mmCIF file of C-alpha atoms and ligand atoms in Angstrom:
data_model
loop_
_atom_site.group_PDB
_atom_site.id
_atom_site.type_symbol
_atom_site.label_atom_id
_atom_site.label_comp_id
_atom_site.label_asym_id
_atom_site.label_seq_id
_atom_site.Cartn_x
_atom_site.Cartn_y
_atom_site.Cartn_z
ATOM 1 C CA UNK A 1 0.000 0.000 0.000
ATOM 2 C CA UNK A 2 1.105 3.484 -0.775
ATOM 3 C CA UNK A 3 2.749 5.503 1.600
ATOM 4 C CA UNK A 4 -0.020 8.312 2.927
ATOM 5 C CA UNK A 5 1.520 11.548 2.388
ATOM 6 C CA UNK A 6 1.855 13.511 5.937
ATOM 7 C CA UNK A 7 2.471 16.977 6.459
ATOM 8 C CA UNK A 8 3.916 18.332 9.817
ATOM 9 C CA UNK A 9 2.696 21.766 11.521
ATOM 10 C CA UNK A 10 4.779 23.214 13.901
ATOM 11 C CA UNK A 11 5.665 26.617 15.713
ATOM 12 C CA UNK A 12 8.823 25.463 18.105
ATOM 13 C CA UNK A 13 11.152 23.072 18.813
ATOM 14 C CA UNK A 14 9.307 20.201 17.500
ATOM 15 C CA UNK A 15 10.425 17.309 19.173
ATOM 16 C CA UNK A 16 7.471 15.220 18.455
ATOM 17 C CA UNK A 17 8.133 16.504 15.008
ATOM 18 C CA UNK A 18 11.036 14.488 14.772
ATOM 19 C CA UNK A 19 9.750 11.637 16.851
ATOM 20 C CA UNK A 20 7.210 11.418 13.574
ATOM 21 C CA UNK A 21 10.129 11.890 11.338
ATOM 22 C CA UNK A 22 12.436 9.079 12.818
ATOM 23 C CA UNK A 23 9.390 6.984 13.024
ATOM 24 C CA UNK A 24 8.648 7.413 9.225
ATOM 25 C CA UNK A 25 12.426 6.421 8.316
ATOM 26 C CA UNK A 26 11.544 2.952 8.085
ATOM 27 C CA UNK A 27 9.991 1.830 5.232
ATOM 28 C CA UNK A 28 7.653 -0.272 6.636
ATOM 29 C CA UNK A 29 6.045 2.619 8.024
ATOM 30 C CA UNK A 30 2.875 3.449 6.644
ATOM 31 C CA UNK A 31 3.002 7.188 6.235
ATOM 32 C CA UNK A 32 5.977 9.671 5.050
ATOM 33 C CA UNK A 33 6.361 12.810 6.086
ATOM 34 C CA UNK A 34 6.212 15.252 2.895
ATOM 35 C CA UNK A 35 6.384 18.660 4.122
ATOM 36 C CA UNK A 36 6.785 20.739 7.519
ATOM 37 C CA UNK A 37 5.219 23.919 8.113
ATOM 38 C CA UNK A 38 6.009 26.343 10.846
ATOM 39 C CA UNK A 39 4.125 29.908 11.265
ATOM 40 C CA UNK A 40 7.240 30.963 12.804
ATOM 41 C CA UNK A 41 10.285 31.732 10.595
ATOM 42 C CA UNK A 42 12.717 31.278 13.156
ATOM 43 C CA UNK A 43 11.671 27.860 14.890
ATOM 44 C CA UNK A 44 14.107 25.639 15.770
ATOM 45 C CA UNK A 45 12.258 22.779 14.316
ATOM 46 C CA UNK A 46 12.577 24.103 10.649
ATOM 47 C CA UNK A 47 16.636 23.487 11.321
ATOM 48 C CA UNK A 48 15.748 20.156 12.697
ATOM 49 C CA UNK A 49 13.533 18.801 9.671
ATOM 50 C CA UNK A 50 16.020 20.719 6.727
ATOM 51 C CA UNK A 51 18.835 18.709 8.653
ATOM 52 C CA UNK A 52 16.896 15.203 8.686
ATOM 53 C CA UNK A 53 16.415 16.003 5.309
ATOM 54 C CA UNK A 54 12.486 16.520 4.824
ATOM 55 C CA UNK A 55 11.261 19.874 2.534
ATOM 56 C CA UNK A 56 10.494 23.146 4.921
ATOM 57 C CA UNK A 57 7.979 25.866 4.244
ATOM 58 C CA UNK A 58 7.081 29.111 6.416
ATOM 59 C CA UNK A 59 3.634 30.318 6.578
ATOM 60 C CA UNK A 60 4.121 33.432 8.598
ATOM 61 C CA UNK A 61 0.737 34.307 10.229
ATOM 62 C CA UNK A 62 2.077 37.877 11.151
ATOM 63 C CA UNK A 63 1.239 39.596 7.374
ATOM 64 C CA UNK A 64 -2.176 38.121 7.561
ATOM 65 C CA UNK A 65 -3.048 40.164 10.658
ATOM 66 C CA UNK A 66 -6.693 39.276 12.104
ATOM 67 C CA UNK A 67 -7.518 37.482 8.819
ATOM 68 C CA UNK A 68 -7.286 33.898 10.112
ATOM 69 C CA UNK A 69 -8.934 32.760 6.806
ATOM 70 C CA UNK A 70 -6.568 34.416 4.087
ATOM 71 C CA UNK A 71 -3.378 32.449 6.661
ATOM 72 C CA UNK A 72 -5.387 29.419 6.405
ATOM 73 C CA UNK A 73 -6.222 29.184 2.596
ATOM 74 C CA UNK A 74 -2.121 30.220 2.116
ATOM 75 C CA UNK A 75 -1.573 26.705 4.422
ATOM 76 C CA UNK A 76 -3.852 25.140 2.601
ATOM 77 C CA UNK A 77 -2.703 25.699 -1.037
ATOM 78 C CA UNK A 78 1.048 24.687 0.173
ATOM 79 C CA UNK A 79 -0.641 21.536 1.479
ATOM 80 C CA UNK A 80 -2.507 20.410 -1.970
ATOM 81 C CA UNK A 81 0.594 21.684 -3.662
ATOM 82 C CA UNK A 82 2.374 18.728 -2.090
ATOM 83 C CA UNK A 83 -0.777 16.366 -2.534
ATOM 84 C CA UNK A 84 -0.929 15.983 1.619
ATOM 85 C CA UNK A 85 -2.901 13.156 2.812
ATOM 86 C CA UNK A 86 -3.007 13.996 6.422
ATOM 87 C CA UNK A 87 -1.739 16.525 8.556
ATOM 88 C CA UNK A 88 0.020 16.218 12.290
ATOM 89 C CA UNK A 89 -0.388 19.424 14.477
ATOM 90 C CA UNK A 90 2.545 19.581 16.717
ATOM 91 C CA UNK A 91 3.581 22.117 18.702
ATOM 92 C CA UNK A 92 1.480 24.171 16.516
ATOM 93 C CA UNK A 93 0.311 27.575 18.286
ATOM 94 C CA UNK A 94 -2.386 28.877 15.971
ATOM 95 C CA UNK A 95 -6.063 28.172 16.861
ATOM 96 C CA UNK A 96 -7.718 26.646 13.137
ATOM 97 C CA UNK A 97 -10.706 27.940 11.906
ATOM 98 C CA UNK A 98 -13.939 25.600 11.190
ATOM 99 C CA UNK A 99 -13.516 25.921 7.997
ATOM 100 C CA UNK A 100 -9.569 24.451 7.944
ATOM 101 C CA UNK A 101 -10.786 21.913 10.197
ATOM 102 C CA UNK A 102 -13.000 20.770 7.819
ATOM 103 C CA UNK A 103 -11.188 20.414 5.450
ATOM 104 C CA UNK A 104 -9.240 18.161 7.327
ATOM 105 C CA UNK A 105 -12.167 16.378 8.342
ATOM 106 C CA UNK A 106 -10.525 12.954 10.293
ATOM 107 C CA UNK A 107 -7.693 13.563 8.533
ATOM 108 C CA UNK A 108 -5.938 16.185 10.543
ATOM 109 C CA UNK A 109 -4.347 14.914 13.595
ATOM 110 C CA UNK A 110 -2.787 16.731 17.114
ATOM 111 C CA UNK A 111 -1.073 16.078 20.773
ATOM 112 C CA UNK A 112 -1.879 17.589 23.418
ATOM 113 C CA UNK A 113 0.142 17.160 26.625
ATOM 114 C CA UNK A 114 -2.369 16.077 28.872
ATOM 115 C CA UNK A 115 -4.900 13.542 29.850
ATOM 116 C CA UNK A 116 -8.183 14.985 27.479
ATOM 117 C CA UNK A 117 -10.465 15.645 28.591
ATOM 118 C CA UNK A 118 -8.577 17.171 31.447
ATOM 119 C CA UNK A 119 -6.266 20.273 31.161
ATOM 120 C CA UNK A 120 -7.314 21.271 27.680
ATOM 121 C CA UNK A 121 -5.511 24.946 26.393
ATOM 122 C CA UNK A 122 -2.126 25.920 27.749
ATOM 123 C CA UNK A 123 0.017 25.326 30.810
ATOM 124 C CA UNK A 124 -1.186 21.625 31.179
ATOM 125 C CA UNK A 125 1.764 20.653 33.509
ATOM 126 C CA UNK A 126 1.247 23.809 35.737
ATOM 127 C CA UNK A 127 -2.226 23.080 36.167
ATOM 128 C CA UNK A 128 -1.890 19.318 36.601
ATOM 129 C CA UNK A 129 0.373 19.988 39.947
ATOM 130 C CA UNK A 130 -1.914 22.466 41.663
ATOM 131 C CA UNK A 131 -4.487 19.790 40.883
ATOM 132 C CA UNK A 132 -2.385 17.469 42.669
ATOM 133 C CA UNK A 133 -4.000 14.838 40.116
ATOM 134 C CA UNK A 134 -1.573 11.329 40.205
ATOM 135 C CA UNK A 135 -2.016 10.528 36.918
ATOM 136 C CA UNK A 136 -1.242 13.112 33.787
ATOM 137 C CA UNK A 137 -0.313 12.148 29.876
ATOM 138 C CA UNK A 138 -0.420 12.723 26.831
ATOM 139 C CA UNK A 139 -3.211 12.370 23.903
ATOM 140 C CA UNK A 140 -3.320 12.351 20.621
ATOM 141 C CA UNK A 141 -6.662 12.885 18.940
ATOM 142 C CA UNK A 142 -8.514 14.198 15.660
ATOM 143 C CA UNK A 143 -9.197 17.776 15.371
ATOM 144 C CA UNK A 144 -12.441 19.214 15.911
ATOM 145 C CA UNK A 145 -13.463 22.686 15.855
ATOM 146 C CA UNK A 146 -13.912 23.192 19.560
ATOM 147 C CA UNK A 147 -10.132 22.982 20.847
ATOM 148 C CA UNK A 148 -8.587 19.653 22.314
ATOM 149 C CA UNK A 149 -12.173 18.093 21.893
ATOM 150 C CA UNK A 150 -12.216 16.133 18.976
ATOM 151 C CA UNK A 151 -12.169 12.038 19.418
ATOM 152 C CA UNK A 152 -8.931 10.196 21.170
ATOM 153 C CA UNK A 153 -7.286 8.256 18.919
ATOM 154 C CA UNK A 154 -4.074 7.126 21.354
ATOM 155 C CA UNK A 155 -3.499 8.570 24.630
ATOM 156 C CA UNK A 156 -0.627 7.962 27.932
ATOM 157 C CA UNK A 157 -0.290 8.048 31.391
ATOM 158 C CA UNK A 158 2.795 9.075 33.916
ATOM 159 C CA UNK A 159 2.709 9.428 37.357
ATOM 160 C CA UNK A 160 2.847 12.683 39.206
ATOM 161 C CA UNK A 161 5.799 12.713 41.823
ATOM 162 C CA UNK A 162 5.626 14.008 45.120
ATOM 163 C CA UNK A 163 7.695 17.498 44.347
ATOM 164 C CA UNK A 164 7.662 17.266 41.043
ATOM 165 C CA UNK A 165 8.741 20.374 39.073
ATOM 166 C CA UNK A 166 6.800 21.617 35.714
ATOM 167 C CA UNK A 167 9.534 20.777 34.168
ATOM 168 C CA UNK A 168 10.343 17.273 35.540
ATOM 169 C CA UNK A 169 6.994 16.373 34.906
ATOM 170 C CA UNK A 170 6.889 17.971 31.246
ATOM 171 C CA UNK A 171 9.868 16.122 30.578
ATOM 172 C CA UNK A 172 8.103 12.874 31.814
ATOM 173 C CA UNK A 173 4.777 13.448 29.475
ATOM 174 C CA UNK A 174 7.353 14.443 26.733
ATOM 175 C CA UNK A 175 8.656 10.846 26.373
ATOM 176 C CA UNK A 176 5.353 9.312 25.723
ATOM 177 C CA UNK A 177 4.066 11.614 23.663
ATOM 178 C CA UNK A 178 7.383 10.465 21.382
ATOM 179 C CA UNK A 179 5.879 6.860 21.642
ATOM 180 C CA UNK A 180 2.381 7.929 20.993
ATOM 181 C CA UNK A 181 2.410 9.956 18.285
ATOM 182 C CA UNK A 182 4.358 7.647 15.747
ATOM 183 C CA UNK A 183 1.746 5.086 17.346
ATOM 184 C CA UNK A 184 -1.462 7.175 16.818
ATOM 185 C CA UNK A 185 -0.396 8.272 13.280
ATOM 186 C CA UNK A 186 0.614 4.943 12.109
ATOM 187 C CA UNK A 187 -3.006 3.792 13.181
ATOM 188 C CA UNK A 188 -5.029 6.701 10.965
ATOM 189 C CA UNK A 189 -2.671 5.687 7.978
ATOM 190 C CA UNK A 190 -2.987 2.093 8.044
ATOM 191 C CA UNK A 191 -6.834 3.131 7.928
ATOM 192 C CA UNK A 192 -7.646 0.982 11.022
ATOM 193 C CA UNK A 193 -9.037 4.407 12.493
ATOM 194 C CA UNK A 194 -12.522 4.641 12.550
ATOM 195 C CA UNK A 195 -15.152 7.840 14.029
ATOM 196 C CA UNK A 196 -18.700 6.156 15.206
ATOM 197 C CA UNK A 197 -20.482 8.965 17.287
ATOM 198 C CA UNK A 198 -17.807 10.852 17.849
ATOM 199 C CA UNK A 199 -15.159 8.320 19.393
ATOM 200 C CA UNK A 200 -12.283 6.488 17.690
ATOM 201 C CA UNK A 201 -12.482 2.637 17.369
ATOM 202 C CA UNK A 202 -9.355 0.932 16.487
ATOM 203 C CA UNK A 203 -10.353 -2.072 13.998
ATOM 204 C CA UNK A 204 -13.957 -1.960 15.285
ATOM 205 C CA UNK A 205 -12.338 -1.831 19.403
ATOM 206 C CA UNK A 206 -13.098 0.973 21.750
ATOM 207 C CA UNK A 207 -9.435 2.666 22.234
ATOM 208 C CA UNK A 208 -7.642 1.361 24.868
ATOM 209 C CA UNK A 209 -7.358 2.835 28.425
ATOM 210 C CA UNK A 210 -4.481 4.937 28.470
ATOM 211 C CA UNK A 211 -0.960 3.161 28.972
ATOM 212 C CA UNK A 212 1.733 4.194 30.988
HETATM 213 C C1 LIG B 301 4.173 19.292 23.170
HETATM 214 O O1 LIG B 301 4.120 19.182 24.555
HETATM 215 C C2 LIG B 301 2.818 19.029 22.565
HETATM 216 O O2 LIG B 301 2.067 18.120 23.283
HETATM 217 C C3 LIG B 301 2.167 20.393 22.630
HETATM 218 O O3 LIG B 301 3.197 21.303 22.374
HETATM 219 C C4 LIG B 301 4.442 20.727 22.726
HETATM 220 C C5 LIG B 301 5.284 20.764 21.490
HETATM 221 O O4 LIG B 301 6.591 20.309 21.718
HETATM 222 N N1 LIG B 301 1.067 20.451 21.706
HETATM 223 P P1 LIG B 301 7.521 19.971 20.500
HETATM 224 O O5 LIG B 301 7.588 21.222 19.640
HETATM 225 O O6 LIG B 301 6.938 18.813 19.777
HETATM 226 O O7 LIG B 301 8.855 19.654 21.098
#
């Protein structure tokens, strides 16, 4: 079977972006990764794709202003100039649009450091310790219009440590979210993904409690 063509959307670092790409360097793997896109000229994960090889493009959201629409349909023509299949969101920092969503409709993927439905938006790892919660994670899922809603495709658990810092416990989430990812995306391009009111099933299965 053909490899799905995957684009990668990023705005930092992107360490899950090369988790995906290292993932996709075997050729077993069912998906390759195309394309990345970051919003920000100046992201360190541009450097990191160019030097693992993989075609770079900016999409600067700055000369678009407040018209969301006009930075989507630029995204979107790069992305059906390289005939992308399905797109990863990671470590992307631009809220979509309904209409980009739907475009992407089950075909647009994201992570989101945290156990979802808990902690959705920003400073999950913050949050998470003045919850004193004993479990946090990661999840990835399909994109939906309302933020870090749309169904769970793979998620992961790590415990919470008496004194742990943000950062300890960011770096713990971090790590599965590398396993996850490659996981989760593998699963939506092998097709064995599908939506029945509104939740994932994984060849016909309910998906699995998270792991840890
Ligand atoms: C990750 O924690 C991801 O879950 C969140 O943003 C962060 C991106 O990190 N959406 P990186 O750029 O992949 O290193």
């Amino acid at each position: 079977m053909a490899r799905k063509r995957v684009a990668i959307l990023i705005s930092g670092r992107g360490s899950n972006m090369v988790a995906l790409i290292e993932a996709a360097k075997d050729s077993r793997y069912p998906a390759g990764i195309m394309l990345v896109i970051s919003n920000e000229p100046d992201a360190e994960g541009l450097k990191r794709a160019a030097a693992a090889g993989i075609r770079t493009a900016v999409v600067d959201h700055r000369p678009f202003g407040k018209d969301r629409a006009a930075f989507e349909r630029a995204l979107q023509d790069v992305l059906q100039a390289h005939q992308i299949e399905l797109v990863c969101l990671a470590g992307f920092m631009r809220l979509l649009t309904p209409w980009f969503v739907r475009q992407w409709d089950a075909r647009l993927l994201n992570i989101h450091p945290a156990l979802l439905p808990a902690f959705k938006g920003l400073d999950t790892h913050a949050r998470a310790l003045a919850a004193s919660v004993k479990e946090h994670g990661a999840t990835v899922h399909f994109v939906v219009p309302e933020m870090d809603s749309g169904p769970i495709i793979a998620q992961a658990a790590v415990p919470v440590h008496r004194g742990d810092t943000e950062a300890a416990l960011a770096a713990r989430v971090l790590e599965v979210e590398h396993r996850i990812y490659p996981e989760a995306l593998r699963l939506v391009a092998e097709g064995r993904v599908q939506i029945a009111g509104g939740r994932c099933l994984i060849d016909g299965n309910p998906v699995p409690l998270p792991s840890s």
